[in-house]
Amino acid sequence: MNPSALPAPDYGKHLAFYFDFTSPYGYFAAQQIEALAARHGRSVRWHAFHMRAVMKDVLGVQQAMGDVPLKGDYVRTDVRRMARQLGVPYAPAPTAGFSSVCAGRMFHLLREHDAAVAARFAHAVFRSHHAQSASPNTWDQCAAIALEAGIDAGWLAAPQLEERGRTLYRDATDAAVAQGVWGTPTFIVDGEMFWGCDRMAQLNYWLQRGGW
Amino acid sequence: MNPSALPAPDYGKHLAFYFDFTSPYGYFAAQQIEALAARHGRSVRWHAFHMRAVMKDVLGVQQAMGDVPLKGDYVRTDVRRMARQLGVPYAPAPTAGFSSVCAGRMFHLLREHDAAVAARFAHAVFRSHHAQSASPNTWDQCAAIALEAGIDAGWLAAPQLEERGRTLYRDATDAAVAQGVWGTPTFIVDGEMFWGCDRMAQLNYWLQRGGW
């Protein structure tokens, strides 16, 4: 048999999910993305990236969205309305008081070892900031969240790991940008990009139809 | 009978639709908004406003969305994908070569006399720029579009009207901002604001449920 006549090997189709932990829309997307992907036989690859760095270095935006006149007020109303619609607990700590840097670094350290554990950690970080008004800003706070989520986080205390996490998170952010990612949440399936948790219905329809 | 016991007079519920003619998402929304409103027994009030002035004076944004790195590329892909999904003709002239000023002024002159005629004109302007690659930038081009749309536009030639249109369009933009409008398209029903044509499903659900 001619090997070129064989079907291409199926390595498993996935759905890439890019998010920053500070984003309420990323949090809302995180609640729904596994079910959406599973409906289409896809697994989710979770990609934490540093939105603030992308805003500054790529988009050239200095001002946080919440500080933009009118738009900031709208977004505050919108996220509460969306949380009610989705039935998702929503009691965020102030965005300005939360940096996703520590959580992002720890996420990538965990992901190097086990992607499913990293996704569990991501859920716990999202929940802490957006639903329990507690922003995990320090390494210890992030490790405590991991522990609460049933993740064996003892090995994360090794001092050299924070530097390794820094590299991983920075590289992951660069890789996201290289994929064309500029906002949170973003989804990529088969090279097709969708931005915003309000596009999940469209993303679902795309997968259902196989594009259009 | 005690007049205070009478039900409040019903002046007819409406749905306010704010848009700028340069916006492809405004164009897509315009194709769908009448049917959405009618489903809920609402009439649509069409409000053209000057997005570029709002960007500059309210949002403090100088850069056109299409010029933002990565985001501009995404939006160009997204609008074509959305046009295909909606089955809407989409062959736009370059955004940078289109100012909505003349069309906005003429729209408001027409609306002073007849809101339905103004809406018809709005459809014709959207179609011309976004589906027929012809940007109506001058008063004569706008008048020609009105005429083609079956609108008696002869009276618009009076020279004092452009100044009247200028005032109306500026006041309409100020009024939109006073309502909290900062983007295109925006919908307001019963004081509740929805931004983006990708929120029309949510708007529909809001009207169906009577809010949540």
Coordinates of C-alpha atoms in Angstrom, one line a residue:
Chain A
M1 CA 0.0 0.0 0.0
N2 CA 1.2 3.4 -0.9
P3 CA 1.9 5.3 2.3
S4 CA 0.8 8.6 0.7
A5 CA -2.7 7.1 0.3
L6 CA -3.1 6.7 4.1
P7 CA -5.2 9.2 5.9
A8 CA -3.3 11.8 7.8
P9 CA -2.6 10.7 11.4
D10 CA -5.2 12.2 13.8
Y11 CA -3.2 13.6 16.7
G12 CA -6.5 14.8 18.4
K13 CA -8.1 18.1 17.6
H14 CA -7.9 20.7 20.3
L15 CA -9.3 24.2 21.0
A16 CA -6.8 26.8 22.2
F17 CA -8.2 29.1 25.0
Y18 CA -6.1 32.2 25.7
F19 CA -7.0 34.3 28.8
D20 CA -5.6 36.6 31.5
F21 CA -6.7 36.0 35.0
T22 CA -7.7 39.6 35.6
S23 CA -10.4 39.4 32.9
P24 CA -14.0 38.8 34.0
Y25 CA -14.8 37.8 30.5
G26 CA -12.0 35.2 30.7
Y27 CA -13.5 34.0 33.9
F28 CA -17.0 33.6 32.3
A29 CA -15.4 31.8 29.3
A30 CA -13.6 29.4 31.6
Q31 CA -16.9 28.3 33.1
Q32 CA -18.2 27.2 29.6
I33 CA -15.2 26.3 27.4
E34 CA -14.8 22.7 28.5
A35 CA -18.4 21.8 27.8
L36 CA -18.3 23.6 24.5
A37 CA -15.2 21.9 23.3
A38 CA -16.4 18.5 24.5
R39 CA -19.6 18.9 22.5
H40 CA -17.3 18.8 19.4
G41 CA -14.9 16.1 20.5
R42 CA -12.2 18.7 21.3
S43 CA -9.9 19.0 24.2
V44 CA -9.1 22.5 25.6
R45 CA -5.5 23.8 25.7
W46 CA -5.4 26.5 28.4
H47 CA -3.0 29.4 27.7
A48 CA -2.6 32.0 30.4
F49 CA -0.9 35.2 29.0
H50 CA -0.1 38.6 30.4
M51 CA -2.7 41.0 29.0
R52 CA -1.3 44.1 30.5
A53 CA 2.0 43.5 28.7
V54 CA 0.1 43.0 25.4
M55 CA -1.8 46.2 26.0
K56 CA 1.4 48.1 26.6
D57 CA 3.8 46.5 24.1
V58 CA 1.5 45.6 21.3
L59 CA -1.8 47.6 21.4
G60 CA -0.1 50.8 22.7
V61 CA -2.9 51.2 25.2
Q62 CA -1.9 52.7 28.6
Q63 CA -5.4 53.2 30.1
A64 CA -7.2 50.3 31.8
M65 CA -10.6 49.6 30.2
G66 CA -12.3 50.4 33.5
D67 CA -10.9 53.9 33.4
V68 CA -12.2 54.8 29.9
P69 CA -15.0 57.3 30.3
L70 CA -18.5 55.7 29.6
K71 CA -17.0 52.4 28.4
G72 CA -15.7 51.7 31.9
D73 CA -19.2 52.2 33.4
Y74 CA -20.8 50.1 30.6
V75 CA -18.4 47.2 31.2
R76 CA -19.1 47.2 35.0
T77 CA -22.8 46.9 34.2
D78 CA -22.3 44.4 31.5
V79 CA -20.2 41.9 33.5
R80 CA -22.8 41.9 36.3
R81 CA -25.6 41.3 33.8
M82 CA -23.6 38.5 32.1
A83 CA -22.9 36.9 35.4
R84 CA -26.6 36.9 36.2
Q85 CA -27.4 35.5 32.8
L86 CA -24.9 32.7 33.1
G87 CA -25.7 32.0 36.8
V88 CA -22.1 32.4 37.7
P89 CA -21.0 33.6 41.1
Y90 CA -19.5 37.1 40.7
A91 CA -18.1 39.2 43.5
P92 CA -14.8 40.5 42.2
A93 CA -12.0 42.2 44.1
P94 CA -10.9 45.5 42.5
T95 CA -9.2 44.9 39.1
A96 CA -6.6 47.6 39.8
G97 CA -5.4 45.6 42.9
F98 CA -4.8 42.4 41.0
S99 CA -1.8 41.5 38.9
S100 CA -1.9 38.2 37.1
V101 CA 1.9 37.8 37.1
C102 CA 2.3 35.4 40.0
A103 CA -0.7 33.3 39.1
G104 CA 0.4 33.2 35.4
R105 CA 3.9 32.0 36.4
M106 CA 2.6 29.3 38.6
F107 CA 0.0 28.2 36.0
H108 CA 2.8 27.6 33.5
L109 CA 5.0 25.8 36.0
L110 CA 2.1 23.5 36.7
R111 CA 1.3 23.1 33.0
E112 CA 4.8 21.9 32.3
H113 CA 4.0 18.9 34.5
D114 CA 0.3 18.3 34.0
A115 CA -2.1 20.4 31.8
A116 CA -5.2 19.2 33.7
V117 CA -3.8 20.3 37.0
A118 CA -2.9 23.7 35.5
A119 CA -6.5 24.0 34.3
R120 CA -7.8 23.2 37.8
F121 CA -5.5 25.8 39.2
A122 CA -6.7 28.4 36.6
H123 CA -10.3 27.7 37.7
A124 CA -9.3 28.3 41.4
V125 CA -7.5 31.6 40.6
F126 CA -10.5 32.9 38.6
R127 CA -12.9 31.9 41.4
S128 CA -10.7 33.5 44.0
H129 CA -10.5 36.9 42.4
H130 CA -13.8 37.1 40.5
A131 CA -16.2 35.2 42.9
Q132 CA -14.5 35.5 46.3
S133 CA -13.0 39.0 46.2
A134 CA -9.5 37.7 47.0
S135 CA -6.8 38.6 44.5
P136 CA -3.9 36.2 44.7
N137 CA -1.0 38.6 44.1
T138 CA 1.9 36.8 45.9
W139 CA 3.6 33.5 45.4
D140 CA 2.3 32.3 48.8
Q141 CA -1.3 33.3 48.0
C142 CA -1.1 31.4 44.7
A143 CA 0.4 28.4 46.4
A144 CA -2.4 28.5 49.0
I145 CA -5.0 28.6 46.3
A146 CA -3.4 25.6 44.6
L147 CA -3.4 23.7 47.9
E148 CA -7.1 24.5 48.5
A149 CA -7.8 23.2 45.0
G150 CA -6.2 19.9 46.0
I151 CA -3.0 20.4 44.1
D152 CA 0.2 19.2 45.7
A153 CA 2.0 22.6 45.6
G154 CA 4.9 21.9 48.0
W155 CA 7.5 21.6 45.2
L156 CA 6.5 25.1 44.0
A157 CA 8.3 26.6 47.0
A158 CA 11.7 25.9 45.5
P159 CA 13.2 29.4 45.0
Q160 CA 14.6 28.8 41.5
L161 CA 11.1 28.0 40.3
E162 CA 9.8 31.6 40.3
E163 CA 12.5 32.5 37.8
R164 CA 11.6 29.5 35.7
G165 CA 7.9 30.6 35.9
R166 CA 8.8 34.1 34.8
T167 CA 10.5 32.8 31.7
L168 CA 7.6 30.4 30.9
Y169 CA 4.9 33.1 31.4
R170 CA 6.8 35.7 29.2
D171 CA 7.4 33.1 26.5
A172 CA 3.7 32.1 26.6
T173 CA 2.7 35.7 26.2
D174 CA 5.1 36.1 23.3
A175 CA 3.7 32.9 21.8
A176 CA 0.1 34.2 22.1
V177 CA 1.0 37.4 20.3
A178 CA 2.8 35.4 17.6
Q179 CA -0.6 33.6 17.1
G180 CA -2.2 36.9 16.7
V181 CA -3.8 37.0 20.2
W182 CA -4.4 40.6 21.4
G183 CA -7.4 40.3 23.8
T184 CA -8.9 38.1 26.5
P185 CA -10.5 35.6 26.1
T186 CA -9.5 34.4 22.7
F187 CA -10.2 31.0 21.1
I188 CA -8.4 29.4 18.2
V189 CA -9.7 26.3 16.4
D190 CA -8.0 25.0 13.3
G191 CA -6.3 28.4 12.8
E192 CA -9.6 30.4 13.1
M193 CA -9.6 33.0 15.9
F194 CA -12.6 34.2 17.9
W195 CA -12.3 37.0 20.5
G196 CA -14.6 37.6 23.4
C197 CA -16.8 35.4 25.5
D198 CA -19.8 36.8 23.7
R199 CA -18.5 35.0 20.6
M200 CA -18.8 31.5 22.2
A201 CA -22.1 30.9 20.5
Q202 CA -20.5 31.8 17.1
L203 CA -17.5 29.6 17.9
N204 CA -19.9 26.8 18.8
Y205 CA -21.8 27.3 15.5
W206 CA -18.4 27.3 13.6
L207 CA -17.5 24.0 15.1
Q208 CA -20.9 22.6 14.4
R209 CA -20.9 23.7 10.8
G210 CA -17.3 23.1 10.2
G211 CA -16.9 26.8 9.2
W212 CA -18.7 28.8 6.6
Chain B
M1 CA -63.2 57.4 38.8
N2 CA -60.0 58.5 40.4
P3 CA -57.6 59.4 37.5
S4 CA -54.6 58.2 39.5
A5 CA -56.1 54.7 39.4
L6 CA -55.9 54.7 35.6
P7 CA -53.1 52.8 34.1
A8 CA -50.2 54.9 32.8
P9 CA -50.8 55.9 29.2
D10 CA -48.9 53.6 26.8
Y11 CA -47.0 55.8 24.4
G12 CA -45.6 52.8 22.6
K13 CA -42.4 51.1 23.7
H14 CA -39.4 51.6 21.5
L15 CA -35.8 50.4 21.0
A16 CA -33.1 53.0 20.5
F17 CA -30.5 52.1 17.9
Y18 CA -27.3 54.2 17.9
F19 CA -24.9 53.8 15.0
D20 CA -22.2 55.5 12.9
F21 CA -22.4 54.9 9.2
T22 CA -18.7 54.0 9.0
S23 CA -19.2 51.0 11.3
P24 CA -19.5 47.6 9.6
Y25 CA -21.0 46.2 12.8
G26 CA -23.6 49.1 12.6
Y27 CA -24.4 48.0 9.1
F28 CA -24.8 44.3 10.2
A29 CA -27.0 45.5 13.1
A30 CA -29.1 47.6 10.8
Q31 CA -30.0 44.5 8.8
Q32 CA -31.5 42.8 11.8
I33 CA -32.8 45.4 14.2
E34 CA -36.2 46.0 12.8
A35 CA -37.1 42.3 12.9
L36 CA -35.7 41.9 16.4
A37 CA -37.7 44.9 17.7
A38 CA -40.9 43.8 15.9
R39 CA -40.7 40.4 17.6
H40 CA -41.2 42.2 20.9
G41 CA -43.8 44.8 19.7
R42 CA -41.2 47.5 19.7
S43 CA -40.5 50.2 17.1
V44 CA -36.9 51.2 16.4
R45 CA -35.7 54.8 16.8
W46 CA -32.7 55.3 14.6
H47 CA -29.9 57.5 16.0
A48 CA -27.0 58.3 13.7
F49 CA -24.1 59.8 15.7
H50 CA -20.5 60.8 15.0
M51 CA -18.3 58.0 16.4
R52 CA -15.1 59.7 15.4
A53 CA -16.0 62.7 17.6
V54 CA -16.8 60.4 20.5
M55 CA -13.5 58.6 20.1
K56 CA -11.6 61.8 20.1
D57 CA -13.6 63.9 22.7
V58 CA -14.9 61.2 25.1
L59 CA -12.8 58.0 24.8
G60 CA -9.5 59.8 24.2
V61 CA -8.7 57.4 21.4
Q62 CA -6.7 58.8 18.4
Q63 CA -6.0 55.6 16.5
A64 CA -8.6 54.0 14.2
M65 CA -9.4 50.4 15.2
G66 CA -8.2 49.2 11.9
D67 CA -4.7 50.6 12.6
V68 CA -4.3 48.9 16.0
P69 CA -1.7 46.1 15.6
L70 CA -3.2 42.6 15.6
K71 CA -6.7 43.9 16.5
G72 CA -7.0 45.6 13.1
D73 CA -6.2 42.3 11.3
Y74 CA -8.7 40.4 13.5
V75 CA -11.5 42.9 12.9
R76 CA -11.0 42.7 9.1
T77 CA -11.3 38.9 9.3
D78 CA -14.2 39.0 11.7
V79 CA -16.4 41.3 9.7
R80 CA -16.0 39.1 6.6
R81 CA -16.8 36.0 8.6
M82 CA -19.8 37.7 10.2
A83 CA -21.1 38.9 6.8
R84 CA -20.9 35.4 5.5
Q85 CA -22.7 34.1 8.6
L86 CA -25.5 36.6 8.2
G87 CA -25.6 36.2 4.4
V88 CA -25.3 40.0 4.1
P89 CA -23.6 41.5 1.0
Y90 CA -20.2 42.9 2.1
A91 CA -17.8 44.8 -0.2
P92 CA -16.8 47.9 1.7
A93 CA -14.9 50.9 0.5
P94 CA -11.8 51.7 2.6
T95 CA -12.9 53.0 6.0
A96 CA -10.2 55.7 6.1
G97 CA -11.8 57.2 2.9
F98 CA -15.3 57.6 4.5
S99 CA -16.5 60.3 6.8
S100 CA -20.0 59.9 8.1
V101 CA -20.5 63.6 8.5
C102 CA -22.5 64.5 5.4
A103 CA -24.6 61.3 5.7
G104 CA -25.2 62.0 9.4
R105 CA -26.3 65.5 8.8
M106 CA -28.7 64.5 6.0
F107 CA -30.0 61.7 8.1
H108 CA -31.0 64.1 10.8
L109 CA -32.6 66.6 8.4
L110 CA -34.7 63.7 7.0
R111 CA -35.6 62.5 10.5
E112 CA -36.9 65.9 11.5
H113 CA -39.6 65.3 8.9
D114 CA -40.1 61.6 8.8
A115 CA -38.3 59.0 10.9
A116 CA -39.2 56.1 8.5
V117 CA -37.7 58.0 5.5
A118 CA -34.6 58.6 7.6
A119 CA -34.3 54.9 8.3
R120 CA -34.6 54.1 4.6
F121 CA -31.9 56.6 3.9
A122 CA -29.7 55.0 6.6
H123 CA -30.1 51.6 5.0
A124 CA -29.1 53.1 1.6
V125 CA -26.0 54.8 3.1
F126 CA -24.9 51.6 4.8
R127 CA -25.4 49.6 1.6
S128 CA -23.5 52.1 -0.5
H129 CA -20.4 52.1 1.6
H130 CA -20.3 48.6 3.0
A131 CA -21.8 46.6 0.1
Q132 CA -21.2 48.6 -3.0
S133 CA -17.8 50.1 -2.2
A134 CA -19.0 53.7 -2.7
S135 CA -18.5 56.1 0.2
P136 CA -21.0 59.0 0.2
N137 CA -18.7 61.8 1.4
T138 CA -20.3 64.8 -0.2
W139 CA -23.7 66.4 0.1
D140 CA -24.4 65.6 -3.6
Q141 CA -23.4 62.0 -3.2
C142 CA -25.7 61.7 -0.2
A143 CA -28.6 63.4 -2.1
A144 CA -28.0 61.0 -5.0
I145 CA -28.3 58.0 -2.6
A146 CA -31.5 59.4 -1.1
L147 CA -32.9 59.8 -4.6
E148 CA -32.0 56.3 -5.6
A149 CA -33.7 55.1 -2.4
G150 CA -36.9 56.7 -3.7
I151 CA -36.6 59.7 -1.3
D152 CA -37.7 63.1 -2.6
A153 CA -34.4 64.9 -1.8
G154 CA -34.9 68.0 -3.9
W155 CA -35.6 70.2 -0.8
L156 CA -32.2 69.2 0.7
A157 CA -30.4 71.3 -1.9
A158 CA -31.3 74.5 0.0
P159 CA -27.9 75.9 1.1
Q160 CA -29.0 76.8 4.7
L161 CA -29.9 73.2 5.3
E162 CA -26.4 71.9 5.6
E163 CA -25.8 74.2 8.6
R164 CA -29.1 73.0 10.1
G165 CA -27.9 69.4 9.5
R166 CA -24.6 70.2 11.2
T167 CA -26.4 71.4 14.3
L168 CA -28.7 68.4 14.4
Y169 CA -25.9 65.9 13.9
R170 CA -23.7 67.5 16.6
D171 CA -26.7 67.7 19.0
A172 CA -27.6 64.1 18.3
T173 CA -24.0 63.0 19.1
D174 CA -24.0 65.0 22.3
A175 CA -27.4 63.4 23.2
A176 CA -26.0 59.9 22.5
V177 CA -23.1 60.6 24.8
A178 CA -25.5 62.0 27.5
Q179 CA -27.3 58.6 27.3
G180 CA -23.9 56.9 27.9
V181 CA -23.4 55.7 24.3
W182 CA -19.6 55.3 23.5
G183 CA -19.6 52.7 20.7
T184 CA -21.4 51.6 17.6
P185 CA -23.8 49.9 17.4
T186 CA -25.5 50.5 20.7
F187 CA -29.0 49.5 21.7
I188 CA -31.0 50.9 24.6
V189 CA -34.3 49.4 25.8
D190 CA -36.1 50.7 28.9
G191 CA -32.8 52.3 30.1
E192 CA -30.7 49.1 29.6
M193 CA -27.8 49.4 27.2
F194 CA -26.3 46.8 25.0
W195 CA -23.2 47.4 22.9
G196 CA -22.1 45.5 19.8
C197 CA -24.0 43.6 17.1
D198 CA -22.7 40.4 18.7
R199 CA -25.0 41.2 21.6
M200 CA -28.2 41.2 19.6
A201 CA -29.0 37.6 20.8
Q202 CA -28.6 38.8 24.4
L203 CA -30.7 41.9 23.7
N204 CA -33.4 39.6 22.2
Y205 CA -33.3 37.3 25.3
W206 CA -33.5 40.4 27.5
L207 CA -36.7 41.5 25.8
Q208 CA -38.1 38.0 25.8
R209 CA -37.5 37.5 29.5
G210 CA -38.2 41.1 30.5
G211 CA -34.7 41.3 31.9
W212 CA -33.0 39.2 34.6

